């Protein structure tokens, strides 16, 4: 029986993290759920604890990638890792479909594809990320920014240390493809909190684009 650990990155997800953790704990084969609270200003940490997760609380935000990398260094070893975002709520139960090809040995890395229309932006950052993965990893992807992914311990070792911030997913996929790992995308019924076309949404996409650029450039020039 393979040991599967779910690792959730969350910041200010107090209203959704409890349901996310509860759904992950119900997945067949998942032996534990850990939440890394990246400097939340709300009750994310306490709600995650109440739902039964192990919690790593960061007083200051370090960015998604560094928060996940720090948690991985402190957690016990697992055979398969299931990464998830804290805003999935009860829809996290759909990650069973993402786990299946990795647990069964059919894939090294499986990435969840959200239903059409799940995002709220113009898609500029998403297209840029997909283009980078295509150019540097020779892999065509539909969901380059999805943080919902299952990966074997061996494959995870090949893509660490994780890239910082929101560049973590783009870099992980590029590194996995370059290492010759089997990468698949899995359609799911997942839902999450969309990023809207407002000031906060544009600021988020700006940070996301910057982090992706910081992850891609070293790989493009041969420094990683």
PDB file of C-alpha atoms in Angstrom:
ATOM      1  CA  UNK A   1       0.000   0.000   0.000  1.00  0.00           C
ATOM      2  CA  UNK A   2       1.496   3.326  -1.070  1.00  0.00           C
ATOM      3  CA  UNK A   3       1.652   6.123   1.468  1.00  0.00           C
ATOM      4  CA  UNK A   4      -0.065   9.229   0.086  1.00  0.00           C
ATOM      5  CA  UNK A   5       0.296  12.607   1.779  1.00  0.00           C
ATOM      6  CA  UNK A   6      -1.775  15.606   0.735  1.00  0.00           C
ATOM      7  CA  UNK A   7      -0.018  18.958   1.052  1.00  0.00           C
ATOM      8  CA  UNK A   8      -2.095  22.124   0.877  1.00  0.00           C
ATOM      9  CA  UNK A   9      -0.745  25.623   0.326  1.00  0.00           C
ATOM     10  CA  UNK A  10      -3.071  28.228   1.802  1.00  0.00           C
ATOM     11  CA  UNK A  11      -3.139  31.946   2.538  1.00  0.00           C
ATOM     12  CA  UNK A  12      -6.234  33.672   3.896  1.00  0.00           C
ATOM     13  CA  UNK A  13      -8.493  30.697   3.099  1.00  0.00           C
ATOM     14  CA  UNK A  14     -10.233  30.501   6.477  1.00  0.00           C
ATOM     15  CA  UNK A  15     -13.673  30.176   4.891  1.00  0.00           C
ATOM     16  CA  UNK A  16     -12.723  27.235   2.654  1.00  0.00           C
ATOM     17  CA  UNK A  17      -9.768  25.405   4.171  1.00  0.00           C
ATOM     18  CA  UNK A  18     -11.835  23.303   6.568  1.00  0.00           C
ATOM     19  CA  UNK A  19     -13.944  21.824   3.785  1.00  0.00           C
ATOM     20  CA  UNK A  20     -10.850  21.315   1.648  1.00  0.00           C
ATOM     21  CA  UNK A  21      -9.073  19.373   4.378  1.00  0.00           C
ATOM     22  CA  UNK A  22     -12.166  17.317   5.176  1.00  0.00           C
ATOM     23  CA  UNK A  23     -12.571  16.298   1.538  1.00  0.00           C
ATOM     24  CA  UNK A  24      -8.893  15.367   1.206  1.00  0.00           C
ATOM     25  CA  UNK A  25      -9.003  13.237   4.332  1.00  0.00           C
ATOM     26  CA  UNK A  26     -11.864  11.236   2.829  1.00  0.00           C
ATOM     27  CA  UNK A  27      -9.926  10.291  -0.303  1.00  0.00           C
ATOM     28  CA  UNK A  28      -9.065   6.612  -0.524  1.00  0.00           C
ATOM     29  CA  UNK A  29      -5.387   6.040   0.114  1.00  0.00           C
ATOM     30  CA  UNK A  30      -4.619   9.451   1.617  1.00  0.00           C
ATOM     31  CA  UNK A  31      -2.895   8.778   4.925  1.00  0.00           C
ATOM     32  CA  UNK A  32      -2.449  12.371   6.055  1.00  0.00           C
ATOM     33  CA  UNK A  33      -3.140  15.988   5.197  1.00  0.00           C
ATOM     34  CA  UNK A  34      -0.731  18.825   5.929  1.00  0.00           C
ATOM     35  CA  UNK A  35      -1.448  22.522   5.455  1.00  0.00           C
ATOM     36  CA  UNK A  36       1.248  25.148   5.139  1.00  0.00           C
ATOM     37  CA  UNK A  37      -0.251  28.490   6.146  1.00  0.00           C
ATOM     38  CA  UNK A  38       1.752  31.093   4.272  1.00  0.00           C
ATOM     39  CA  UNK A  39       1.351  34.072   6.602  1.00  0.00           C
ATOM     40  CA  UNK A  40      -2.450  34.189   6.689  1.00  0.00           C
ATOM     41  CA  UNK A  41      -4.163  37.113   8.363  1.00  0.00           C
ATOM     42  CA  UNK A  42      -7.293  35.140   9.121  1.00  0.00           C
ATOM     43  CA  UNK A  43      -8.189  31.859  10.839  1.00  0.00           C
ATOM     44  CA  UNK A  44      -6.752  29.573   8.156  1.00  0.00           C
ATOM     45  CA  UNK A  45      -4.415  27.752  10.542  1.00  0.00           C
ATOM     46  CA  UNK A  46      -6.973  27.131  13.280  1.00  0.00           C
ATOM     47  CA  UNK A  47      -9.660  25.999  10.812  1.00  0.00           C
ATOM     48  CA  UNK A  48      -7.211  23.572   9.226  1.00  0.00           C
ATOM     49  CA  UNK A  49      -6.303  22.159  12.633  1.00  0.00           C
ATOM     50  CA  UNK A  50      -9.962  21.760  13.521  1.00  0.00           C
ATOM     51  CA  UNK A  51     -10.504  19.808  10.301  1.00  0.00           C
ATOM     52  CA  UNK A  52      -7.736  17.369  11.204  1.00  0.00           C
ATOM     53  CA  UNK A  53      -4.699  18.599   9.266  1.00  0.00           C
ATOM     54  CA  UNK A  54      -1.149  18.957  10.471  1.00  0.00           C
ATOM     55  CA  UNK A  55      -0.349  22.661  10.148  1.00  0.00           C
ATOM     56  CA  UNK A  56       2.873  24.535   9.465  1.00  0.00           C
ATOM     57  CA  UNK A  57       2.302  28.179  10.262  1.00  0.00           C
ATOM     58  CA  UNK A  58       4.528  30.856   8.729  1.00  0.00           C
ATOM     59  CA  UNK A  59       4.343  34.243  10.415  1.00  0.00           C
ATOM     60  CA  UNK A  60       5.349  35.996   7.206  1.00  0.00           C
ATOM     61  CA  UNK A  61       4.428  35.006   3.679  1.00  0.00           C
ATOM     62  CA  UNK A  62       7.309  33.345   1.846  1.00  0.00           C
ATOM     63  CA  UNK A  63       5.388  32.700  -1.362  1.00  0.00           C
ATOM     64  CA  UNK A  64       3.748  29.484  -2.434  1.00  0.00           C
ATOM     65  CA  UNK A  65       6.794  27.630  -3.733  1.00  0.00           C
ATOM     66  CA  UNK A  66       9.026  28.333  -0.765  1.00  0.00           C
ATOM     67  CA  UNK A  67       6.217  27.553   1.661  1.00  0.00           C
ATOM     68  CA  UNK A  68       5.688  24.154   0.045  1.00  0.00           C
ATOM     69  CA  UNK A  69       9.425  23.422  -0.116  1.00  0.00           C
ATOM     70  CA  UNK A  70       9.810  24.237   3.569  1.00  0.00           C
ATOM     71  CA  UNK A  71       6.937  21.933   4.500  1.00  0.00           C
ATOM     72  CA  UNK A  72       8.357  19.089   2.401  1.00  0.00           C
ATOM     73  CA  UNK A  73      11.626  19.307   4.307  1.00  0.00           C
ATOM     74  CA  UNK A  74       9.793  18.815   7.597  1.00  0.00           C
ATOM     75  CA  UNK A  75       7.262  16.164   6.657  1.00  0.00           C
ATOM     76  CA  UNK A  76       7.846  12.386   6.804  1.00  0.00           C
ATOM     77  CA  UNK A  77       8.544  10.647   3.518  1.00  0.00           C
ATOM     78  CA  UNK A  78       5.642   9.528   1.330  1.00  0.00           C
ATOM     79  CA  UNK A  79       5.380   7.397  -1.799  1.00  0.00           C
ATOM     80  CA  UNK A  80       3.009   9.830  -3.506  1.00  0.00           C
ATOM     81  CA  UNK A  81       2.376  13.511  -2.854  1.00  0.00           C
ATOM     82  CA  UNK A  82      -0.929  15.191  -3.615  1.00  0.00           C
ATOM     83  CA  UNK A  83      -0.653  18.969  -3.916  1.00  0.00           C
ATOM     84  CA  UNK A  84      -3.808  21.041  -3.547  1.00  0.00           C
ATOM     85  CA  UNK A  85      -4.792  24.660  -3.075  1.00  0.00           C
ATOM     86  CA  UNK A  86      -6.726  25.709  -0.019  1.00  0.00           C
ATOM     87  CA  UNK A  87      -9.708  27.158  -1.876  1.00  0.00           C
ATOM     88  CA  UNK A  88     -11.074  23.922  -3.371  1.00  0.00           C
ATOM     89  CA  UNK A  89     -13.566  23.314  -0.580  1.00  0.00           C
ATOM     90  CA  UNK A  90     -15.581  20.126  -0.871  1.00  0.00           C
ATOM     91  CA  UNK A  91     -14.738  19.798  -4.564  1.00  0.00           C
ATOM     92  CA  UNK A  92     -11.318  18.472  -3.481  1.00  0.00           C
ATOM     93  CA  UNK A  93     -12.959  15.050  -3.509  1.00  0.00           C
ATOM     94  CA  UNK A  94     -12.512  15.162  -7.306  1.00  0.00           C
ATOM     95  CA  UNK A  95      -8.756  14.821  -6.799  1.00  0.00           C
ATOM     96  CA  UNK A  96      -9.328  11.073  -6.570  1.00  0.00           C
ATOM     97  CA  UNK A  97      -9.215  11.117 -10.378  1.00  0.00           C
ATOM     98  CA  UNK A  98      -5.832  12.871 -10.308  1.00  0.00           C
ATOM     99  CA  UNK A  99      -4.372  10.443  -7.797  1.00  0.00           C
ATOM    100  CA  UNK A 100      -5.406   7.320  -9.710  1.00  0.00           C
ATOM    101  CA  UNK A 101      -2.889   7.351 -12.600  1.00  0.00           C
ATOM    102  CA  UNK A 102       0.011   8.071 -10.236  1.00  0.00           C
ATOM    103  CA  UNK A 103      -0.910   5.524  -7.584  1.00  0.00           C
ATOM    104  CA  UNK A 104      -1.537   2.881 -10.259  1.00  0.00           C
ATOM    105  CA  UNK A 105       1.858   3.541 -11.851  1.00  0.00           C
ATOM    106  CA  UNK A 106       0.499   4.870 -15.142  1.00  0.00           C
ATOM    107  CA  UNK A 107       2.031   8.343 -14.662  1.00  0.00           C
ATOM    108  CA  UNK A 108       4.751  10.082 -12.682  1.00  0.00           C
ATOM    109  CA  UNK A 109       2.966  13.439 -12.511  1.00  0.00           C
ATOM    110  CA  UNK A 110      -0.764  14.028 -12.975  1.00  0.00           C
ATOM    111  CA  UNK A 111      -2.210  17.543 -13.192  1.00  0.00           C
ATOM    112  CA  UNK A 112      -5.867  18.437 -12.709  1.00  0.00           C
ATOM    113  CA  UNK A 113      -7.697  20.258 -15.489  1.00  0.00           C
ATOM    114  CA  UNK A 114     -10.514  22.511 -14.309  1.00  0.00           C
ATOM    115  CA  UNK A 115     -13.864  22.613 -16.121  1.00  0.00           C
ATOM    116  CA  UNK A 116     -14.191  25.233 -18.888  1.00  0.00           C
ATOM    117  CA  UNK A 117     -14.826  28.734 -17.575  1.00  0.00           C
ATOM    118  CA  UNK A 118     -13.383  28.075 -14.120  1.00  0.00           C
ATOM    119  CA  UNK A 119     -11.015  31.058 -14.323  1.00  0.00           C
ATOM    120  CA  UNK A 120     -11.865  34.724 -14.229  1.00  0.00           C
ATOM    121  CA  UNK A 121      -9.034  36.466 -16.069  1.00  0.00           C
ATOM    122  CA  UNK A 122      -8.042  37.074 -19.669  1.00  0.00           C
ATOM    123  CA  UNK A 123      -5.723  34.065 -19.785  1.00  0.00           C
ATOM    124  CA  UNK A 124      -2.536  36.012 -20.608  1.00  0.00           C
ATOM    125  CA  UNK A 125      -0.462  34.512 -17.793  1.00  0.00           C
ATOM    126  CA  UNK A 126      -1.864  31.052 -18.463  1.00  0.00           C
ATOM    127  CA  UNK A 127      -0.944  31.235 -22.144  1.00  0.00           C
ATOM    128  CA  UNK A 128       2.544  32.527 -21.335  1.00  0.00           C
ATOM    129  CA  UNK A 129       3.097  29.668 -18.915  1.00  0.00           C
ATOM    130  CA  UNK A 130       1.859  27.088 -21.431  1.00  0.00           C
ATOM    131  CA  UNK A 131       4.127  28.578 -24.083  1.00  0.00           C
ATOM    132  CA  UNK A 132       7.148  28.340 -21.777  1.00  0.00           C
ATOM    133  CA  UNK A 133       6.360  24.709 -20.990  1.00  0.00           C
ATOM    134  CA  UNK A 134       6.009  23.979 -24.694  1.00  0.00           C
ATOM    135  CA  UNK A 135       9.289  25.663 -25.616  1.00  0.00           C
ATOM    136  CA  UNK A 136      11.425  24.433 -22.724  1.00  0.00           C
ATOM    137  CA  UNK A 137       9.760  21.126 -21.926  1.00  0.00           C
ATOM    138  CA  UNK A 138       8.472  20.160 -25.383  1.00  0.00           C
ATOM    139  CA  UNK A 139       5.103  19.427 -23.824  1.00  0.00           C
ATOM    140  CA  UNK A 140       1.669  20.752 -24.787  1.00  0.00           C
ATOM    141  CA  UNK A 141      -0.518  21.424 -21.749  1.00  0.00           C
ATOM    142  CA  UNK A 142      -4.020  22.732 -21.154  1.00  0.00           C
ATOM    143  CA  UNK A 143      -3.697  23.679 -17.477  1.00  0.00           C
ATOM    144  CA  UNK A 144      -0.159  24.965 -16.840  1.00  0.00           C
ATOM    145  CA  UNK A 145      -1.026  26.863 -13.659  1.00  0.00           C
ATOM    146  CA  UNK A 146      -2.981  24.160 -11.864  1.00  0.00           C
ATOM    147  CA  UNK A 147      -1.705  23.594  -8.350  1.00  0.00           C
ATOM    148  CA  UNK A 148      -3.743  20.406  -8.063  1.00  0.00           C
ATOM    149  CA  UNK A 149      -1.322  17.626  -8.910  1.00  0.00           C
ATOM    150  CA  UNK A 150      -0.179  14.191  -7.794  1.00  0.00           C
ATOM    151  CA  UNK A 151       3.439  13.129  -8.112  1.00  0.00           C
ATOM    152  CA  UNK A 152       5.564  10.168  -7.084  1.00  0.00           C
ATOM    153  CA  UNK A 153       8.321  10.646  -4.532  1.00  0.00           C
ATOM    154  CA  UNK A 154      10.942   9.813  -7.168  1.00  0.00           C
ATOM    155  CA  UNK A 155       9.536  12.363  -9.612  1.00  0.00           C
ATOM    156  CA  UNK A 156       9.287  14.997  -6.904  1.00  0.00           C
ATOM    157  CA  UNK A 157      12.951  14.509  -6.055  1.00  0.00           C
ATOM    158  CA  UNK A 158      13.784  15.202  -9.716  1.00  0.00           C
ATOM    159  CA  UNK A 159      12.028  18.600  -9.703  1.00  0.00           C
ATOM    160  CA  UNK A 160      13.232  19.919  -6.349  1.00  0.00           C
ATOM    161  CA  UNK A 161      14.003  22.378  -4.971  1.00  0.00           C
ATOM    162  CA  UNK A 162      10.667  23.857  -5.959  1.00  0.00           C
ATOM    163  CA  UNK A 163      10.629  27.223  -7.680  1.00  0.00           C
ATOM    164  CA  UNK A 164       9.537  30.205  -5.619  1.00  0.00           C
ATOM    165  CA  UNK A 165       6.149  31.853  -5.487  1.00  0.00           C
ATOM    166  CA  UNK A 166       3.578  31.183  -8.195  1.00  0.00           C
ATOM    167  CA  UNK A 167       6.295  29.893 -10.507  1.00  0.00           C
ATOM    168  CA  UNK A 168       6.206  26.531  -8.763  1.00  0.00           C
ATOM    169  CA  UNK A 169       3.774  24.801 -11.120  1.00  0.00           C
ATOM    170  CA  UNK A 170       5.286  26.025 -14.386  1.00  0.00           C
ATOM    171  CA  UNK A 171       8.795  25.094 -13.258  1.00  0.00           C
ATOM    172  CA  UNK A 172       7.698  21.703 -11.952  1.00  0.00           C
ATOM    173  CA  UNK A 173       6.127  20.774 -15.281  1.00  0.00           C
ATOM    174  CA  UNK A 174       9.141  21.958 -17.286  1.00  0.00           C
ATOM    175  CA  UNK A 175      11.563  20.070 -15.049  1.00  0.00           C
ATOM    176  CA  UNK A 176       9.419  16.912 -15.124  1.00  0.00           C
ATOM    177  CA  UNK A 177       9.196  16.953 -18.910  1.00  0.00           C
ATOM    178  CA  UNK A 178      12.932  17.558 -19.273  1.00  0.00           C
ATOM    179  CA  UNK A 179      13.629  14.638 -16.948  1.00  0.00           C
ATOM    180  CA  UNK A 180      11.617  12.348 -19.219  1.00  0.00           C
ATOM    181  CA  UNK A 181       8.881  11.791 -16.654  1.00  0.00           C
ATOM    182  CA  UNK A 182       5.387  10.731 -17.699  1.00  0.00           C
ATOM    183  CA  UNK A 183       3.144  13.781 -17.335  1.00  0.00           C
ATOM    184  CA  UNK A 184      -0.616  13.558 -17.841  1.00  0.00           C
ATOM    185  CA  UNK A 185      -3.488  15.992 -17.457  1.00  0.00           C
ATOM    186  CA  UNK A 186      -6.752  14.785 -15.952  1.00  0.00           C
ATOM    187  CA  UNK A 187     -10.138  16.500 -16.487  1.00  0.00           C
ATOM    188  CA  UNK A 188     -11.924  17.044 -13.178  1.00  0.00           C
ATOM    189  CA  UNK A 189     -15.032  18.600 -11.653  1.00  0.00           C
ATOM    190  CA  UNK A 190     -12.967  20.802  -9.327  1.00  0.00           C
ATOM    191  CA  UNK A 191     -14.101  24.294  -8.402  1.00  0.00           C
ATOM    192  CA  UNK A 192     -12.189  27.099  -6.715  1.00  0.00           C
ATOM    193  CA  UNK A 193     -12.379  30.772  -5.903  1.00  0.00           C
ATOM    194  CA  UNK A 194     -11.879  32.586  -9.221  1.00  0.00           C
ATOM    195  CA  UNK A 195      -9.603  35.570  -9.708  1.00  0.00           C
ATOM    196  CA  UNK A 196     -11.770  38.398 -10.993  1.00  0.00           C
ATOM    197  CA  UNK A 197     -11.046  41.232 -13.404  1.00  0.00           C
ATOM    198  CA  UNK A 198     -10.671  43.809 -10.652  1.00  0.00           C
ATOM    199  CA  UNK A 199      -7.756  45.576  -8.971  1.00  0.00           C
ATOM    200  CA  UNK A 200      -7.023  42.642  -6.681  1.00  0.00           C
ATOM    201  CA  UNK A 201      -7.269  40.221  -9.584  1.00  0.00           C
ATOM    202  CA  UNK A 202      -4.888  42.180 -11.779  1.00  0.00           C
ATOM    203  CA  UNK A 203      -2.429  42.540  -8.894  1.00  0.00           C
ATOM    204  CA  UNK A 204      -2.530  38.788  -8.337  1.00  0.00           C
ATOM    205  CA  UNK A 205      -1.907  38.062 -12.005  1.00  0.00           C
ATOM    206  CA  UNK A 206       0.963  40.547 -12.009  1.00  0.00           C
ATOM    207  CA  UNK A 207       2.649  38.720  -9.118  1.00  0.00           C
ATOM    208  CA  UNK A 208       1.930  35.399 -10.775  1.00  0.00           C
ATOM    209  CA  UNK A 209       3.473  36.503 -14.076  1.00  0.00           C
ATOM    210  CA  UNK A 210       6.569  37.876 -12.346  1.00  0.00           C
ATOM    211  CA  UNK A 211       7.105  34.672 -10.378  1.00  0.00           C
ATOM    212  CA  UNK A 212       6.713  32.572 -13.514  1.00  0.00           C
ATOM    213  CA  UNK A 213       9.253  34.717 -15.358  1.00  0.00           C
ATOM    214  CA  UNK A 214      11.713  34.304 -12.468  1.00  0.00           C
ATOM    215  CA  UNK A 215      11.286  30.541 -12.688  1.00  0.00           C
ATOM    216  CA  UNK A 216      11.444  30.294 -16.476  1.00  0.00           C
ATOM    217  CA  UNK A 217      14.445  32.528 -17.244  1.00  0.00           C
ATOM    218  CA  UNK A 218      17.061  30.399 -15.420  1.00  0.00           C
ATOM    219  CA  UNK A 219      15.741  27.315 -17.212  1.00  0.00           C
ATOM    220  CA  UNK A 220      15.836  29.096 -20.570  1.00  0.00           C
ATOM    221  CA  UNK A 221      19.480  30.139 -20.186  1.00  0.00           C
ATOM    222  CA  UNK A 222      20.691  26.833 -18.780  1.00  0.00           C
ATOM    223  CA  UNK A 223      21.101  27.839 -15.133  1.00  0.00           C
ATOM    224  CA  UNK A 224      18.639  25.195 -13.978  1.00  0.00           C
TER     225      UNK A 224
END
